[in-house]
Amino acid sequence: MPRTAHHRHTFPPARVLPLPEVPDGARNHDLAHAGTAQWVARTALLTRADEVVWVDGSDEQWRELVTRFTMDADVVRLDPGARPGSLLVRSPERVGRTAVTDRTAAGVVERVAESMRGRTMYVVPFLLGDPDAPDVLGVHVTDSPASVAVLRALTTVGVDALDAIGPEADVVRTVHTSLRSPRDTRPTGRTVLLDERAGVRTVWLVGGDDGSGVFEALRAHTDDRAVEVTLLRVHGDHGTTTVAVTGRTAVRLDHTTPGGQHVELLAAGPVLVRPGPDAVVARALTDGAVVPVTGLSPRSVLAADVERDAVFVDTALDEDGDVWWPGSDDDRALHLIDRHGHYLPRGGDPAAAGAPDATVAVRLHGTTARAAVRSRGITVDAFVVTDPAGAADVDALAALVGTAMPISTTAWGGPAEIATALDGLPGTTGTAVAAPAAAVAPARREVAA
């Protein structure tokens, strides 16, 4: 098929991005990124994207992208006075995740060919971990503005990431296409395809336009190197304790536990946990977190962070144009615009105005402790395991972190149970707790009330 103006592909001339000059001439950017540029070009031709836009990470380009995104009714720019830098994304459809692995060239082509026709393809180089010594380097291609916004909230994107990708770098490439190929007649669902043609590993994520493709992309990039935990700093009369909690429920904790301890959120999401000779060190890979908004109260450890640079997915709006979800402020629930952009009818259920699985992607700002968690890591004093499937799971965690680490478990893992577990942990002053191995085994199976 001859290429027409309708199917144009614009690429940066000469260099992949207008990168700054390297003073010592040690790196040839053209050579370093030639493979990436060729892969992007092949992906654009296969999906028949109308346009290709490289995300360079600058504030100037981001303002232009937000203007472009908000020309579509599915993306709403929130009041910059109330929530600066924040967006609301309304997904046109909700799809379930169906994991399918297809290593054949024919299978991949059938499911993704022409799937971006009529849409813009965004290329997002990004890194996880410390920008000076990144743990993961990636390139994510997507036709979803929501995915671009969520990835920007969670990681370092653009020139800084691309500059770290040299010719020998290990880069996992992911492609998220929100629509299915016209040739694909299989049932709707989020599909994960593994494409290993020509010796280049690409993970394809097919279906959904709500930003969830980013979650799958991050899992593909972190592989088995990271665990999903929430890192908390607990301040009490005994001093300061750093606690790693499995599961995302911990972000719904109130700032103050029933025992009067102050709780600070340090990180949530993929975290590298490495036992050392004297302590267990955890280092966050992302700059932010993605959490469900259900039950996220104004008193939660995440409340201050959602005020800016957040991406809300499928929540409702109040009459003043601010996001609303059950529990945020019930006084504002009288006049709502639902997640489809329609006014809630009189007598309607306010809780139904947003999707039951609405989420928020939030960039974590501020404290020195948060910066340390991302760069050099932080010593973990104790673990709390929520909703353990059995003693084997707890024992596996104990084997990872070592027998000198106190581990508490909760029966279900809700905010109240986690708070009780935090109040029941032994007091420390910020260093690893050494406990005799014989004393740890019973404690690992102790269930908090």
CSV table of C-alpha atoms in Angstrom, one decimal:
chain,number,residue,atom,x,y,z
A,1,MET,CA,0.0,0.0,0.0
A,2,PRO,CA,1.5,3.4,-1.0
A,3,ARG,CA,2.1,5.7,2.0
A,4,THR,CA,0.0,8.9,1.8
A,5,ALA,CA,-0.1,12.1,3.8
A,6,HIS,CA,-2.7,10.4,6.0
A,7,HIS,CA,-0.1,7.8,7.0
A,8,ARG,CA,2.9,10.0,7.7
A,9,HIS,CA,5.7,9.1,10.0
A,10,THR,CA,7.7,11.9,11.4
A,11,PHE,CA,11.0,11.1,13.1
A,12,PRO,CA,13.7,13.4,14.6
A,13,PRO,CA,16.3,14.2,11.9
A,14,ALA,CA,19.8,12.8,12.3
A,15,ARG,CA,19.5,12.1,16.0
A,16,VAL,CA,16.8,10.4,17.9
A,17,LEU,CA,16.3,13.4,20.1
A,18,PRO,CA,18.1,16.8,20.2
A,19,LEU,CA,20.5,15.5,22.8
A,20,PRO,CA,23.1,17.9,24.3
A,21,GLU,CA,26.7,17.6,23.0
A,22,VAL,CA,29.0,15.3,24.9
A,23,PRO,CA,32.1,17.4,25.7
A,24,ASP,CA,34.6,14.6,25.6
A,25,GLY,CA,33.1,13.0,22.5
A,26,ALA,CA,32.9,9.7,24.3
A,27,ARG,CA,29.5,8.7,23.0
A,28,ASN,CA,28.2,8.7,19.5
A,29,HIS,CA,24.4,9.1,20.0
A,30,ASP,CA,23.6,8.3,16.4
A,31,LEU,CA,25.3,4.8,16.8
A,32,ALA,CA,23.9,4.3,20.3
A,33,HIS,CA,20.3,4.8,19.3
A,34,ALA,CA,20.2,3.5,15.7
A,35,GLY,CA,18.7,0.2,16.8
A,36,THR,CA,16.0,1.9,18.8
A,37,ALA,CA,15.1,4.2,16.0
A,38,GLN,CA,14.8,1.4,13.5
A,39,TRP,CA,12.6,-0.6,15.9
A,40,VAL,CA,10.3,2.4,16.4
A,41,ALA,CA,10.1,2.8,12.6
A,42,ARG,CA,9.2,-0.9,12.1
A,43,THR,CA,6.6,-0.7,14.9
A,44,ALA,CA,5.0,2.4,13.3
A,45,LEU,CA,4.8,0.7,9.9
A,46,LEU,CA,3.3,-2.4,11.4
A,47,THR,CA,0.6,-0.6,13.4
A,48,ARG,CA,0.0,2.1,10.7
A,49,ALA,CA,0.2,4.9,13.3
A,50,ASP,CA,-0.7,8.3,11.8
A,51,GLU,CA,2.1,10.1,13.6
A,52,VAL,CA,5.1,9.3,15.8
A,53,VAL,CA,5.9,11.6,18.7
A,54,TRP,CA,9.1,11.2,20.8
A,55,VAL,CA,8.5,12.2,24.5
A,56,ASP,CA,11.6,14.2,25.5
A,57,GLY,CA,10.6,14.8,29.2
A,58,SER,CA,10.8,18.6,29.0
A,59,ASP,CA,8.1,20.8,30.7
A,60,GLU,CA,7.6,22.7,27.4
A,61,GLN,CA,6.8,19.6,25.5
A,62,TRP,CA,4.6,18.3,28.3
A,63,ARG,CA,2.4,21.4,28.2
A,64,GLU,CA,2.0,20.9,24.4
A,65,LEU,CA,1.1,17.2,25.0
A,66,VAL,CA,-1.5,18.0,27.6
A,67,THR,CA,-3.1,20.5,25.2
A,68,ARG,CA,-3.1,17.7,22.6
A,69,PHE,CA,-4.5,15.2,25.0
A,70,THR,CA,-7.3,17.4,26.3
A,71,MET,CA,-8.6,18.0,22.8
A,72,ASP,CA,-10.2,14.6,23.4
A,73,ALA,CA,-13.1,14.5,25.8
A,74,ASP,CA,-11.6,11.4,27.5
A,75,VAL,CA,-8.8,13.5,29.1
A,76,VAL,CA,-9.6,16.4,31.4
A,77,ARG,CA,-7.2,18.9,32.7
A,78,LEU,CA,-8.0,19.5,36.4
A,79,ASP,CA,-8.1,23.0,38.0
A,80,PRO,CA,-4.5,24.1,38.1
A,81,GLY,CA,-5.3,26.1,41.3
A,82,ALA,CA,-6.7,23.1,43.2
A,83,ARG,CA,-4.6,20.3,41.6
A,84,PRO,CA,-1.7,21.7,39.6
A,85,GLY,CA,-0.3,19.4,36.9
A,86,SER,CA,-3.1,16.8,37.3
A,87,LEU,CA,-5.3,15.1,34.8
A,88,LEU,CA,-8.5,13.0,34.8
A,89,VAL,CA,-8.6,10.1,32.3
A,90,ARG,CA,-11.9,8.5,31.3
A,91,SER,CA,-11.3,5.1,29.7
A,92,PRO,CA,-13.7,4.4,26.8
A,93,GLU,CA,-13.9,0.7,27.8
A,94,ARG,CA,-12.8,-1.5,30.7
A,95,VAL,CA,-11.1,-4.7,29.7
A,96,GLY,CA,-10.0,-7.7,31.7
A,97,ARG,CA,-6.5,-8.9,31.5
A,98,THR,CA,-5.9,-12.1,29.7
A,99,ALA,CA,-2.3,-13.3,29.6
A,100,VAL,CA,-1.4,-14.9,26.3
A,101,THR,CA,2.1,-15.7,25.2
A,102,ASP,CA,2.6,-16.0,21.5
A,103,ARG,CA,6.2,-16.3,20.2
A,104,THR,CA,5.3,-16.8,16.5
A,105,ALA,CA,5.7,-13.9,14.1
A,106,ALA,CA,2.4,-14.7,12.4
A,107,GLY,CA,0.5,-14.6,15.7
A,108,VAL,CA,1.9,-11.3,16.8
A,109,VAL,CA,1.3,-9.6,13.4
A,110,GLU,CA,-2.3,-10.9,13.3
A,111,ARG,CA,-3.1,-9.3,16.6
A,112,VAL,CA,-1.4,-5.9,16.2
A,113,ALA,CA,-1.2,-5.0,12.5
A,114,GLU,CA,-2.9,-1.7,11.8
A,115,SER,CA,-4.0,-1.4,15.4
A,116,MET,CA,-2.9,2.3,15.7
A,117,ARG,CA,-4.4,3.5,12.4
A,118,GLY,CA,-5.8,6.9,12.9
A,119,ARG,CA,-3.9,7.5,16.2
A,120,THR,CA,-0.7,9.0,17.4
A,121,MET,CA,2.1,6.7,18.5
A,122,TYR,CA,4.1,8.1,21.5
A,123,VAL,CA,7.6,6.8,22.1
A,124,VAL,CA,8.6,7.1,25.8
A,125,PRO,CA,12.2,6.3,26.8
A,126,PHE,CA,12.3,5.9,30.6
A,127,LEU,CA,14.4,4.6,33.4
A,128,LEU,CA,13.8,3.0,36.8
A,129,GLY,CA,15.9,3.7,39.8
A,130,ASP,CA,18.6,6.2,40.3
A,131,PRO,CA,19.2,8.3,37.2
A,132,ASP,CA,22.9,8.3,37.8
A,133,ALA,CA,23.0,4.4,38.0
A,134,PRO,CA,19.6,3.1,36.6
A,135,ASP,CA,18.5,-0.4,37.4
A,136,VAL,CA,16.2,-0.6,34.4
A,137,LEU,CA,16.3,1.1,31.0
A,138,GLY,CA,13.3,0.9,28.8
A,139,VAL,CA,11.5,2.2,25.8
A,140,HIS,CA,7.7,2.1,25.9
A,141,VAL,CA,5.6,2.8,22.8
A,142,THR,CA,1.9,3.5,23.2
A,143,ASP,CA,-1.1,5.1,21.5
A,144,SER,CA,-2.7,5.9,24.8
A,145,PRO,CA,-2.3,9.5,26.3
A,146,ALA,CA,-3.2,7.9,29.7
A,147,SER,CA,-0.2,5.6,29.5
A,148,VAL,CA,2.1,8.5,28.7
A,149,ALA,CA,0.8,10.5,31.6
A,150,VAL,CA,1.0,7.6,34.1
A,151,LEU,CA,4.5,6.6,32.9
A,152,ARG,CA,5.6,10.3,33.4
A,153,ALA,CA,4.2,10.3,36.9
A,154,LEU,CA,6.1,7.1,37.9
A,155,THR,CA,9.5,7.3,36.1
A,156,THR,CA,12.1,9.5,34.6
A,157,VAL,CA,11.2,9.9,31.0
A,158,GLY,CA,12.8,11.5,27.9
A,159,VAL,CA,16.3,12.7,27.1
A,160,ASP,CA,17.8,11.7,30.5
A,161,ALA,CA,16.6,8.1,30.0
A,162,LEU,CA,17.6,7.9,26.4
A,163,ASP,CA,21.0,9.4,27.2
A,164,ALA,CA,21.7,6.4,29.5
A,165,ILE,CA,20.9,3.9,26.8
A,166,GLY,CA,24.2,3.0,25.1
A,167,PRO,CA,24.8,0.5,22.3
A,168,GLU,CA,25.4,-2.4,24.8
A,169,ALA,CA,22.6,-1.5,27.2
A,170,ASP,CA,20.0,-4.2,28.2
A,171,VAL,CA,16.7,-2.6,27.1
A,172,VAL,CA,13.3,-4.2,27.3
A,173,ARG,CA,11.0,-2.8,24.7
A,174,THR,CA,7.3,-2.7,25.3
A,175,VAL,CA,4.4,-1.6,23.0
A,176,HIS,CA,0.9,-0.9,24.2
A,177,THR,CA,-1.8,-0.6,21.6
A,178,SER,CA,-5.2,0.2,23.0
A,179,LEU,CA,-7.1,-1.1,20.0
A,180,ARG,CA,-7.1,-4.5,18.4
A,181,SER,CA,-6.1,-5.2,14.9
A,182,PRO,CA,-9.0,-5.3,12.3
A,183,ARG,CA,-7.7,-8.8,11.6
A,184,ASP,CA,-8.1,-10.0,15.2
A,185,THR,CA,-11.4,-11.7,15.8
A,186,ARG,CA,-10.6,-13.2,19.2
A,187,PRO,CA,-12.5,-12.3,22.4
A,188,THR,CA,-11.8,-8.8,23.9
A,189,GLY,CA,-9.4,-8.7,26.8
A,190,ARG,CA,-6.0,-7.3,27.7
A,191,THR,CA,-3.5,-9.6,25.9
A,192,VAL,CA,0.2,-9.9,26.6
A,193,LEU,CA,2.3,-11.1,23.6
A,194,LEU,CA,5.9,-12.0,23.7
A,195,ASP,CA,7.6,-11.2,20.4
A,196,GLU,CA,11.2,-12.5,19.9
A,197,ARG,CA,11.6,-12.1,16.2
A,198,ALA,CA,15.1,-11.3,14.9
A,199,GLY,CA,16.5,-11.8,18.4
A,200,VAL,CA,14.9,-8.6,19.7
A,201,ARG,CA,12.6,-9.1,22.7
A,202,THR,CA,9.4,-7.0,22.6
A,203,VAL,CA,6.4,-7.3,24.9
A,204,TRP,CA,3.2,-6.3,23.3
A,205,LEU,CA,0.2,-5.2,25.4
A,206,VAL,CA,-3.0,-5.2,23.5
A,207,GLY,CA,-6.3,-3.6,24.7
A,208,GLY,CA,-7.4,-0.9,27.2
A,209,ASP,CA,-6.9,2.8,27.1
A,210,ASP,CA,-6.8,3.6,30.8
A,211,GLY,CA,-3.1,3.7,31.6
A,212,SER,CA,-3.1,0.1,32.8
A,213,GLY,CA,-0.8,-0.9,30.0
A,214,VAL,CA,1.9,0.9,32.0
A,215,PHE,CA,1.5,-1.5,34.9
A,216,GLU,CA,2.1,-4.5,32.6
A,217,ALA,CA,5.0,-2.7,31.0
A,218,LEU,CA,6.7,-2.1,34.3
A,219,ARG,CA,6.2,-5.7,35.2
A,220,ALA,CA,7.8,-6.7,31.9
A,221,HIS,CA,10.8,-4.4,32.6
A,222,THR,CA,11.4,-5.3,36.3
A,223,ASP,CA,10.8,-9.0,35.6
A,224,ASP,CA,11.7,-10.9,38.8
A,225,ARG,CA,14.1,-8.4,40.1
A,226,ALA,CA,11.6,-6.4,42.2
A,227,VAL,CA,8.8,-7.2,44.7
A,228,GLU,CA,5.6,-5.2,45.3
A,229,VAL,CA,5.8,-3.6,48.7
A,230,THR,CA,4.9,-0.3,50.4
A,231,LEU,CA,7.7,1.3,52.4
A,232,LEU,CA,6.6,3.2,55.5
A,233,ARG,CA,8.5,5.3,58.0
A,234,VAL,CA,6.8,5.0,61.4
A,235,HIS,CA,7.6,7.7,64.0
A,236,GLY,CA,6.7,7.1,67.7
A,237,ASP,CA,8.0,7.5,71.2
A,238,HIS,CA,10.4,4.7,70.7
A,239,GLY,CA,12.1,6.4,67.7
A,240,THR,CA,11.8,5.8,64.0
A,241,THR,CA,11.1,2.4,62.3
A,242,THR,CA,11.2,1.6,58.5
A,243,VAL,CA,8.7,-1.0,57.7
A,244,ALA,CA,8.1,-2.9,54.4
A,245,VAL,CA,4.5,-4.0,53.9
A,246,THR,CA,3.5,-6.4,51.1
A,247,GLY,CA,0.5,-5.2,49.1
A,248,ARG,CA,-0.8,-1.8,48.2
A,249,THR,CA,-3.4,-1.6,51.0
A,250,ALA,CA,-0.9,0.1,53.2
A,251,VAL,CA,-1.3,3.5,51.3
A,252,ARG,CA,-4.8,3.7,52.8
A,253,LEU,CA,-3.4,3.9,56.3
A,254,ASP,CA,-4.2,7.1,58.3
A,255,HIS,CA,-1.3,9.4,59.2
A,256,THR,CA,-1.7,8.3,62.8
A,257,THR,CA,-2.1,4.7,64.1
A,258,PRO,CA,-4.4,3.8,67.0
A,259,GLY,CA,-1.2,3.6,69.1
A,260,GLY,CA,-0.4,7.2,68.3
A,261,GLN,CA,2.5,6.6,65.9
A,262,HIS,CA,2.9,8.9,62.9
A,263,VAL,CA,3.1,7.1,59.5
A,264,GLU,CA,4.9,8.5,56.5
A,265,LEU,CA,4.7,6.9,53.0
A,266,LEU,CA,8.2,6.5,51.4
A,267,ALA,CA,7.5,4.4,48.3
A,268,ALA,CA,4.9,2.0,46.9
A,269,GLY,CA,5.3,-0.4,44.0
A,270,PRO,CA,8.3,-2.3,42.5
A,271,VAL,CA,11.1,-2.3,45.1
A,272,LEU,CA,14.5,-4.0,45.1
A,273,VAL,CA,15.0,-5.8,48.4
A,274,ARG,CA,18.6,-6.9,49.0
A,275,PRO,CA,19.9,-8.5,52.2
A,276,GLY,CA,23.3,-7.4,53.2
A,277,PRO,CA,25.8,-8.6,55.9
A,278,ASP,CA,24.3,-6.3,58.6
A,279,ALA,CA,21.0,-5.1,57.3
A,280,VAL,CA,18.2,-5.5,54.6
A,281,VAL,CA,18.2,-2.6,52.2
A,282,ALA,CA,15.2,-1.6,50.0
A,283,ARG,CA,15.4,0.7,47.0
A,284,ALA,CA,12.4,2.0,45.1
A,285,LEU,CA,12.4,1.7,41.3
A,286,THR,CA,9.7,4.3,40.6
A,287,ASP,CA,9.2,7.9,41.6
A,288,GLY,CA,5.5,7.4,42.3
A,289,ALA,CA,2.8,4.9,43.0
A,290,VAL,CA,-0.5,3.7,41.4
A,291,VAL,CA,-3.2,3.0,44.0
A,292,PRO,CA,-7.0,2.5,44.0
A,293,VAL,CA,-8.9,5.5,45.1
A,294,THR,CA,-11.5,3.5,46.9
A,295,GLY,CA,-11.2,4.1,50.6
A,296,LEU,CA,-8.4,6.7,50.1
A,297,SER,CA,-9.4,9.2,52.8
A,298,PRO,CA,-8.2,12.8,53.3
A,299,ARG,CA,-6.3,11.5,56.3
A,300,SER,CA,-4.4,8.8,54.5
A,301,VAL,CA,-0.6,8.8,54.1
A,302,LEU,CA,-1.1,9.6,50.4
A,303,ALA,CA,-3.5,12.5,50.8
A,304,ALA,CA,-1.0,15.4,50.4
A,305,ASP,CA,0.6,13.8,47.3
A,306,VAL,CA,-2.6,13.6,45.2
A,307,GLU,CA,-3.0,17.4,45.3
A,308,ARG,CA,-0.6,17.8,42.4
A,309,ASP,CA,1.0,16.0,39.4
A,310,ALA,CA,-1.5,13.1,39.7
A,311,VAL,CA,-3.3,11.1,37.0
A,312,PHE,CA,-6.8,10.1,38.1
A,313,VAL,CA,-8.4,7.3,36.1
A,314,ASP,CA,-12.2,6.9,35.9
A,315,THR,CA,-13.2,8.9,38.9
A,316,ALA,CA,-16.1,11.4,39.0
A,317,LEU,CA,-16.1,15.2,39.0
A,318,ASP,CA,-18.0,17.5,41.3
A,319,GLU,CA,-19.8,20.6,40.1
A,320,ASP,CA,-16.6,22.7,40.7
A,321,GLY,CA,-14.6,20.4,38.3
A,322,ASP,CA,-12.6,18.7,41.0
A,323,VAL,CA,-12.2,14.9,41.2
A,324,TRP,CA,-14.5,13.0,43.6
A,325,TRP,CA,-14.7,9.4,44.8
A,326,PRO,CA,-16.5,7.8,47.8
A,327,GLY,CA,-14.8,8.8,51.0
A,328,SER,CA,-13.0,11.9,49.6
A,329,ASP,CA,-15.7,14.4,50.6
A,330,ASP,CA,-19.3,13.3,50.9
A,331,ASP,CA,-20.5,16.9,51.1
A,332,ARG,CA,-19.6,17.3,47.4
A,333,ALA,CA,-21.6,14.3,46.2
A,334,LEU,CA,-24.8,16.2,45.5
A,335,HIS,CA,-24.0,17.2,41.9
A,336,LEU,CA,-21.6,14.9,40.2
A,337,ILE,CA,-20.4,14.2,36.6
A,338,ASP,CA,-19.8,10.5,36.2
A,339,ARG,CA,-16.8,9.0,34.6
A,340,HIS,CA,-18.5,9.1,31.2
A,341,GLY,CA,-18.9,12.9,31.4
A,342,HIS,CA,-22.7,12.7,32.1
A,343,TYR,CA,-24.5,14.4,35.0
A,344,LEU,CA,-25.5,11.9,37.7
A,345,PRO,CA,-29.3,11.6,37.5
A,346,ARG,CA,-31.4,12.7,40.5
A,347,GLY,CA,-31.6,9.9,43.0
A,348,GLY,CA,-28.6,8.1,41.5
A,349,ASP,CA,-25.9,6.4,43.6
A,350,PRO,CA,-22.9,8.7,43.9
A,351,ALA,CA,-20.6,5.7,44.4
A,352,ALA,CA,-21.6,4.5,40.9
A,353,ALA,CA,-20.4,7.8,39.3
A,354,GLY,CA,-16.8,6.4,39.1
A,355,ALA,CA,-15.5,3.0,38.1
A,356,PRO,CA,-15.3,0.6,41.0
A,357,ASP,CA,-11.6,0.0,40.2
A,358,ALA,CA,-10.7,3.7,39.7
A,359,THR,CA,-7.1,4.5,40.3
A,360,VAL,CA,-4.7,7.4,40.8
A,361,ALA,CA,-1.1,7.5,39.6
A,362,VAL,CA,0.8,10.0,41.8
A,363,ARG,CA,4.4,11.2,41.8
A,364,LEU,CA,5.8,11.2,45.4
A,365,HIS,CA,7.4,14.6,46.2
A,366,GLY,CA,9.3,16.1,49.0
A,367,THR,CA,11.2,14.5,51.8
A,368,THR,CA,14.9,13.5,52.0
A,369,ALA,CA,13.9,10.0,53.0
A,370,ARG,CA,11.9,9.6,49.8
A,371,ALA,CA,14.9,10.7,47.7
A,372,ALA,CA,17.1,8.2,49.6
A,373,VAL,CA,14.8,5.4,48.9
A,374,ARG,CA,15.2,6.0,45.2
A,375,SER,CA,18.9,6.6,45.1
A,376,ARG,CA,20.9,4.7,47.6
A,377,GLY,CA,18.1,2.8,49.4
A,378,ILE,CA,17.0,2.6,53.0
A,379,THR,CA,17.5,0.1,55.8
A,380,VAL,CA,14.4,-1.9,56.6
A,381,ASP,CA,13.7,-2.7,60.2
A,382,ALA,CA,10.7,-5.0,59.8
A,383,PHE,CA,8.3,-6.6,57.4
A,384,VAL,CA,4.5,-6.9,57.5
A,385,VAL,CA,3.0,-9.6,55.3
A,386,THR,CA,-0.6,-8.9,54.4
A,387,ASP,CA,-3.1,-11.8,53.7
A,388,PRO,CA,-0.4,-14.5,53.6
A,389,ALA,CA,-1.5,-17.5,51.4
A,390,GLY,CA,0.2,-19.8,53.9
A,391,ALA,CA,3.3,-20.3,56.0
A,392,ALA,CA,5.3,-21.1,52.8
A,393,ASP,CA,4.9,-17.5,51.5
A,394,VAL,CA,6.1,-16.1,54.8
A,395,ASP,CA,9.0,-18.6,55.0
A,396,ALA,CA,10.0,-17.6,51.4
A,397,LEU,CA,10.2,-13.9,52.4
A,398,ALA,CA,12.1,-14.9,55.6
A,399,ALA,CA,14.6,-16.8,53.4
A,400,LEU,CA,15.0,-13.8,51.2
A,401,VAL,CA,15.6,-11.2,53.9
A,402,GLY,CA,17.3,-13.5,56.5
A,403,THR,CA,16.2,-15.0,59.8
A,404,ALA,CA,17.3,-11.9,61.8
A,405,MET,CA,14.3,-9.9,60.4
A,406,PRO,CA,11.1,-9.5,62.4
A,407,ILE,CA,8.1,-10.4,60.2
A,408,SER,CA,4.5,-9.9,61.3
A,409,THR,CA,1.4,-11.2,59.4
A,410,THR,CA,-2.1,-9.9,59.3
A,411,ALA,CA,-5.2,-12.0,58.8
A,412,TRP,CA,-6.5,-10.0,55.8
A,413,GLY,CA,-4.3,-7.0,55.3
A,414,GLY,CA,-6.8,-4.1,55.6
A,415,PRO,CA,-5.7,-0.7,57.0
A,416,ALA,CA,-6.9,-1.5,60.5
A,417,GLU,CA,-5.0,-4.8,60.6
A,418,ILE,CA,-1.8,-3.2,59.2
A,419,ALA,CA,-2.0,-0.3,61.7
A,420,THR,CA,-2.3,-2.9,64.5
A,421,ALA,CA,0.7,-4.8,63.2
A,422,LEU,CA,2.7,-1.6,63.1
A,423,ASP,CA,1.8,-0.8,66.7
A,424,GLY,CA,2.8,-4.3,67.7
A,425,LEU,CA,6.3,-4.2,66.1
A,426,PRO,CA,9.3,-3.9,68.5
A,427,GLY,CA,10.6,-0.4,68.8
A,428,THR,CA,13.9,0.5,66.9
A,429,THR,CA,15.8,3.6,66.1
A,430,GLY,CA,16.3,3.0,62.4
A,431,THR,CA,18.7,0.1,62.2
A,432,ALA,CA,18.0,-3.6,61.5
A,433,VAL,CA,16.7,-5.5,64.4
A,434,ALA,CA,18.7,-8.7,65.3
A,435,ALA,CA,16.5,-11.4,66.7
A,436,PRO,CA,17.6,-15.0,67.5
A,437,ALA,CA,16.5,-17.4,64.7
A,438,ALA,CA,14.6,-19.5,67.2
A,439,ALA,CA,12.5,-16.5,68.2
A,440,VAL,CA,11.7,-15.5,64.6
A,441,ALA,CA,9.9,-18.6,63.4
A,442,PRO,CA,6.9,-18.4,65.7
A,443,ALA,CA,6.7,-14.6,65.2
A,444,ARG,CA,6.4,-15.1,61.4
A,445,ARG,CA,3.2,-17.0,61.9
A,446,GLU,CA,1.7,-14.7,64.5
A,447,VAL,CA,-1.6,-13.2,63.3
A,448,ALA,CA,-2.4,-9.7,64.3
A,449,ALA,CA,-5.9,-9.1,65.8
